């Protein structure tokens, strides 16, 4: 988060502002500031009475650099050395070609995004999500940065007595927003078939399906995304009205993976007599594991799902 020293409260005669005031301005927990001071020497130059921390504008500038570098995934010790010296660490050479991220780079991007999420730093999350999408494209950004970070944050609150639910919700919101901002990277594909994407009735987890929708948008392939918990009757009506080449039905849990609904959608017909068509139905998500109907495709992962839809649409 970029916070200018101009926004600091007026520096008092005692030599600065308190840790609590700085924490609120930077969006960093006071315990994090104290930890950085203890471990890396990123602390105030002056202490009132030898004990109480008083932060000056110069101290806050060092903190701002520390926040920016750790948000970008720089290890804290390295970020602290650079912040104290007033320089950025040397950047590694990163390819801008779409595809898998180098392992070390992917881990660094995940760490940076997770740290920004834990700090509830919306600006840093938006900047990092935009950067990974621009640099790597979909689906690499999803498979190797967004999804692993979401999973790690989810595991964090599951093992911490629900202390980090707000972190997961905020991160999910910003990932969703970044995916909706994706724009086509090529001219529209002439004659490409339409894909209809929907969550099964009762299913509220949409992010993976949003990533698939964004991938289709990026490749200029037509898509209709209906989101969470689409009622069965509404799904059938949407299929009849749009005549899609393919329907993807997402289920996160076994409780929402409805095999009967798949059969109903596969049976829908449209078109003139003698040339009627039916959609290809793909089931996606962990809820279908071991439950997908016979001969119904169950792609594993974003890359496989996109390839399957591109193949169906080009028939």
Coordinates of C-alpha atoms in Angstrom, one line a residue:
X1 CA 0.0 0.0 0.0
X2 CA 1.5 3.4 -1.0
X3 CA 1.0 5.8 1.9
X4 CA 2.7 9.1 1.6
X5 CA 4.3 10.7 4.7
X6 CA 2.0 13.7 3.9
X7 CA -0.9 11.6 5.3
X8 CA 0.8 11.1 8.7
X9 CA -0.5 13.0 11.7
X10 CA 1.6 16.0 12.6
X11 CA 4.9 14.8 14.1
X12 CA 4.9 15.7 17.7
X13 CA 7.6 17.3 19.7
X14 CA 8.3 13.9 21.3
X15 CA 9.6 12.7 17.9
X16 CA 6.9 11.0 15.9
X17 CA 3.7 9.0 15.9
X18 CA 2.7 5.8 17.7
X19 CA 2.9 2.2 16.3
X20 CA -0.9 2.0 16.4
X21 CA -1.3 5.1 14.2
X22 CA 1.3 3.9 11.7
X23 CA -0.4 0.4 11.6
X24 CA -3.8 2.0 10.8
X25 CA -2.3 4.2 8.0
X26 CA -0.3 1.4 6.4
X27 CA -2.8 -1.4 6.9
X28 CA -0.3 -3.5 8.8
X29 CA -0.9 -5.2 12.1
X30 CA 1.0 -3.6 15.0
X31 CA 2.3 -7.1 15.8
X32 CA 3.8 -7.2 12.3
X33 CA 5.6 -3.9 12.8
X34 CA 7.0 -5.1 16.1
X35 CA 8.1 -8.3 14.6
X36 CA 9.9 -6.5 11.7
X37 CA 11.6 -4.2 14.3
X38 CA 12.7 -7.2 16.4
X39 CA 13.8 -9.5 13.5
X40 CA 15.1 -7.1 10.8
X41 CA 15.8 -3.8 12.5
X42 CA 12.9 -2.0 10.6
X43 CA 12.0 0.1 13.6
X44 CA 11.7 3.7 14.7
X45 CA 14.8 5.8 15.1
X46 CA 13.5 7.3 18.4
X47 CA 11.8 5.7 21.4
X48 CA 10.1 7.8 24.0
X49 CA 11.6 7.1 27.4
X50 CA 13.7 4.4 25.8
X51 CA 10.8 2.0 25.4
X52 CA 7.8 3.4 23.5
X53 CA 8.1 3.5 19.7
X54 CA 7.7 6.9 18.0
X55 CA 7.8 6.8 14.2
X56 CA 9.0 9.7 12.1
X57 CA 8.2 10.4 8.5
X58 CA 11.5 8.9 7.5
X59 CA 10.8 5.7 9.5
X60 CA 7.4 5.4 7.7
X61 CA 9.1 5.8 4.3
X62 CA 11.2 2.7 5.2
X63 CA 8.1 0.8 6.2
X64 CA 6.4 1.7 3.0
X65 CA 9.2 0.2 1.0
X66 CA 9.1 -2.9 3.2
X67 CA 5.4 -3.3 2.6
X68 CA 5.8 -2.8 -1.2
X69 CA 8.6 -5.4 -1.5
X70 CA 7.0 -8.0 0.7
X71 CA 3.7 -7.6 -1.2
X72 CA 5.6 -8.3 -4.4
X73 CA 6.9 -11.6 -2.8
X74 CA 10.4 -10.5 -1.8
X75 CA 11.4 -12.5 1.3
X76 CA 11.2 -10.3 4.4
X77 CA 14.9 -10.4 5.3
X78 CA 15.9 -9.3 1.8
X79 CA 13.1 -6.7 1.7
X80 CA 14.3 -5.3 5.0
X81 CA 17.9 -4.9 3.8
X82 CA 16.7 -3.1 0.7
X83 CA 14.3 -0.9 2.6
X84 CA 17.0 0.2 5.1
X85 CA 19.4 0.9 2.2
X86 CA 16.7 2.8 0.2
X87 CA 17.1 0.6 -2.9
X88 CA 15.2 -2.1 -4.6
X89 CA 16.6 -5.7 -4.7
X90 CA 17.8 -6.7 -8.2
X91 CA 14.9 -8.1 -10.2
X92 CA 15.2 -11.5 -11.8
X93 CA 14.6 -11.9 -15.5
X94 CA 11.0 -12.9 -16.1
X95 CA 9.6 -14.1 -19.4
X96 CA 6.4 -12.5 -20.5
X97 CA 5.4 -15.4 -22.7
X98 CA 2.3 -17.3 -21.5
X99 CA 2.9 -20.6 -20.0
X100 CA 4.0 -22.2 -16.7
X101 CA 5.8 -19.9 -14.3
X102 CA 9.3 -20.7 -13.1
X103 CA 8.8 -22.5 -9.8
X104 CA 10.7 -20.0 -7.7
X105 CA 8.9 -17.1 -9.3
X106 CA 5.5 -18.7 -8.8
X107 CA 6.2 -19.2 -5.1
X108 CA 7.3 -15.6 -4.8
X109 CA 4.1 -14.4 -6.5
X110 CA 2.0 -16.5 -4.2
X111 CA 3.8 -15.3 -1.1
X112 CA 3.3 -11.7 -2.1
X113 CA -0.4 -12.1 -2.8
X114 CA -1.0 -14.0 0.4
X115 CA 0.8 -11.3 2.5
X116 CA -1.2 -8.6 0.9
X117 CA -4.4 -10.6 1.6
X118 CA -3.5 -11.1 5.3
X119 CA -2.9 -7.3 5.6
X120 CA -6.3 -6.7 3.9
X121 CA -4.4 -4.5 1.5
X122 CA -6.8 -4.1 -1.4
X123 CA -4.6 -1.9 -3.5
X124 CA -1.6 -4.3 -3.4
X125 CA -3.9 -7.3 -4.2
X126 CA -5.3 -5.5 -7.3
X127 CA -1.8 -4.5 -8.5
X128 CA -0.4 -8.0 -8.1
X129 CA -3.4 -9.7 -9.7
X130 CA -3.2 -7.4 -12.7
X131 CA 0.5 -7.9 -13.0
X132 CA 0.4 -11.8 -13.0
X133 CA -2.5 -11.8 -15.6
X134 CA -0.6 -9.3 -17.8
X135 CA 2.7 -11.2 -17.5
X136 CA 1.6 -14.8 -17.7
X137 CA -2.0 -14.8 -19.1
X138 CA -4.7 -17.3 -18.3
X139 CA -4.6 -20.2 -17.3
X140 CA -1.1 -20.0 -15.9
X141 CA -1.9 -17.1 -13.6
X142 CA -4.9 -19.0 -12.2
X143 CA -3.2 -22.5 -12.0
X144 CA 0.1 -21.3 -10.4
X145 CA -0.7 -18.1 -8.5
X146 CA -4.4 -17.4 -7.9
X147 CA -5.6 -20.9 -7.0
X148 CA -2.7 -21.9 -4.8
X149 CA -2.9 -18.7 -2.9
X150 CA -6.7 -19.1 -2.4
X151 CA -6.1 -22.7 -1.2
X152 CA -3.3 -21.6 1.2
X153 CA -5.5 -18.9 2.7
X154 CA -8.4 -21.3 3.0
X155 CA -6.2 -23.8 4.9
X156 CA -5.0 -21.0 7.1
X157 CA -8.5 -20.1 8.5
X158 CA -9.5 -23.8 8.7
X159 CA -6.6 -24.4 11.1
X160 CA -6.9 -21.1 13.0
X161 CA -10.4 -21.3 14.4
X162 CA -11.9 -19.2 11.6
X163 CA -9.7 -16.2 12.4
X164 CA -8.9 -15.6 8.7
X165 CA -12.3 -15.8 7.1
X166 CA -12.2 -12.1 6.3
X167 CA -8.9 -12.6 4.5
X168 CA -10.3 -15.4 2.3
X169 CA -13.4 -13.4 1.5
X170 CA -11.5 -10.3 0.5
X171 CA -9.0 -12.2 -1.6
X172 CA -11.8 -14.1 -3.4
X173 CA -13.6 -10.8 -4.1
X174 CA -10.4 -9.3 -5.7
X175 CA -9.6 -12.4 -7.7
X176 CA -13.1 -12.4 -9.1
X177 CA -12.8 -8.7 -10.0
X178 CA -9.5 -9.3 -11.7
X179 CA -11.0 -12.1 -13.8
X180 CA -13.9 -10.0 -14.9
X181 CA -11.5 -7.3 -16.2
X182 CA -9.9 -9.8 -18.6
X183 CA -10.3 -8.6 -22.2
X184 CA -9.9 -10.5 -25.6
X185 CA -6.3 -10.8 -26.9
X186 CA -7.4 -11.6 -30.4
X187 CA -10.2 -10.9 -32.9
X188 CA -13.5 -12.8 -32.4
X189 CA -13.3 -16.3 -33.7
X190 CA -15.8 -16.6 -36.6
X191 CA -18.3 -19.4 -36.3
X192 CA -17.1 -20.5 -32.9
X193 CA -19.6 -22.3 -30.8
X194 CA -21.2 -20.9 -27.6
X195 CA -20.3 -22.3 -24.2
X196 CA -22.8 -21.9 -21.3
X197 CA -21.3 -22.1 -17.8
X198 CA -23.3 -22.5 -14.6
X199 CA -23.0 -23.8 -11.0
X200 CA -25.3 -26.6 -10.1
X201 CA -28.3 -25.8 -8.0
X202 CA -27.3 -25.1 -4.4
X203 CA -23.6 -24.6 -5.4
X204 CA -22.1 -21.2 -4.4
X205 CA -18.5 -21.6 -5.3
X206 CA -17.9 -19.8 -8.6
X207 CA -14.3 -18.7 -8.8
X208 CA -13.0 -21.7 -10.9
X209 CA -15.9 -21.3 -13.3
X210 CA -15.1 -17.5 -13.5
X211 CA -11.5 -18.4 -14.4
X212 CA -12.8 -20.6 -17.2
X213 CA -15.2 -17.8 -18.4
X214 CA -12.3 -15.3 -18.4
X215 CA -10.1 -17.7 -20.4
X216 CA -12.8 -18.0 -23.1
X217 CA -13.2 -14.3 -23.1
X218 CA -9.4 -13.8 -23.5
X219 CA -9.4 -16.1 -26.4
X220 CA -12.4 -14.3 -28.0
X221 CA -14.7 -17.4 -27.7
X222 CA -18.4 -16.8 -27.0
X223 CA -19.5 -17.6 -23.5
X224 CA -22.5 -17.1 -21.2
X225 CA -21.6 -17.2 -17.5
X226 CA -24.7 -17.8 -15.1
X227 CA -22.8 -18.0 -11.9
X228 CA -23.8 -19.5 -8.6
X229 CA -26.7 -21.8 -7.8
X230 CA -28.7 -21.6 -11.1
X231 CA -32.0 -23.4 -10.5
X232 CA -32.5 -26.5 -12.7
X233 CA -35.5 -25.1 -14.6
X234 CA -33.6 -21.8 -15.3
X235 CA -30.7 -23.8 -16.6
X236 CA -32.8 -25.8 -19.0
X237 CA -34.6 -22.6 -20.2
X238 CA -31.2 -20.9 -20.8
X239 CA -30.0 -23.9 -22.9
X240 CA -33.2 -23.8 -25.0
X241 CA -32.9 -20.1 -25.5
X242 CA -29.2 -19.9 -26.4
X243 CA -28.6 -23.3 -28.1
X244 CA -25.1 -23.7 -26.8
X245 CA -22.6 -26.1 -28.3
X246 CA -21.4 -27.0 -24.8
X247 CA -22.7 -26.7 -21.2
X248 CA -20.3 -26.8 -18.2
X249 CA -21.9 -27.6 -14.9
X250 CA -19.8 -27.0 -11.8
X251 CA -20.1 -28.8 -8.5
X252 CA -17.7 -28.2 -5.6
X253 CA -19.2 -30.9 -3.4
X254 CA -20.8 -34.3 -3.9
X255 CA -24.0 -32.9 -2.4
X256 CA -24.5 -30.6 -5.4
X257 CA -23.4 -33.0 -8.2
X258 CA -26.7 -33.9 -9.6
X259 CA -26.4 -36.7 -12.3
X260 CA -30.2 -36.5 -13.1
X261 CA -29.8 -32.8 -14.1
X262 CA -26.9 -33.7 -16.4
X263 CA -29.1 -36.2 -18.2
X264 CA -31.9 -33.7 -18.5
X265 CA -29.6 -31.1 -20.1
X266 CA -28.1 -33.6 -22.4
X267 CA -31.6 -34.5 -23.7
X268 CA -32.5 -30.9 -24.6
X269 CA -33.0 -30.4 -28.4
X270 CA -33.4 -27.4 -30.5
X271 CA -33.4 -26.5 -34.2
X272 CA -35.6 -27.5 -37.2
X273 CA -37.0 -31.0 -37.6
X274 CA -34.4 -33.3 -39.1
X275 CA -31.5 -31.2 -38.0
X276 CA -32.0 -30.9 -34.3
X277 CA -29.0 -30.5 -32.0
X278 CA -28.1 -31.2 -28.4
X279 CA -25.4 -29.7 -26.2
X280 CA -22.2 -31.4 -25.2
X281 CA -22.3 -31.4 -21.4
X282 CA -19.1 -31.3 -19.3
X283 CA -19.1 -31.6 -15.6
X284 CA -16.4 -29.8 -13.6
X285 CA -15.3 -29.5 -10.1
X286 CA -14.3 -31.9 -7.3
X287 CA -17.9 -32.8 -6.5
X288 CA -18.2 -34.9 -9.6
X289 CA -15.2 -37.2 -8.8
X290 CA -16.6 -40.7 -9.0
X291 CA -20.1 -39.4 -9.7
X292 CA -20.0 -38.2 -13.3
X293 CA -22.5 -39.9 -15.5
X294 CA -21.2 -42.5 -18.0
X295 CA -19.6 -40.9 -21.2
X296 CA -19.9 -37.4 -19.7
X297 CA -16.5 -35.6 -19.8
X298 CA -15.0 -34.4 -16.6
X299 CA -12.0 -32.2 -17.4
X300 CA -9.4 -31.9 -14.7
X301 CA -8.2 -28.3 -14.4
X302 CA -8.6 -25.1 -16.3
X303 CA -6.3 -26.0 -19.2
X304 CA -8.1 -29.2 -19.9
X305 CA -11.6 -27.6 -19.6
X306 CA -10.6 -24.8 -22.1
X307 CA -9.2 -27.3 -24.6
X308 CA -12.4 -29.4 -24.4
X309 CA -14.6 -26.4 -25.0
X310 CA -12.4 -25.1 -27.9
X311 CA -12.6 -28.6 -29.5
X312 CA -16.4 -28.8 -29.1
X313 CA -16.9 -25.2 -30.5
X314 CA -14.8 -25.9 -33.6
X315 CA -16.8 -29.0 -34.7

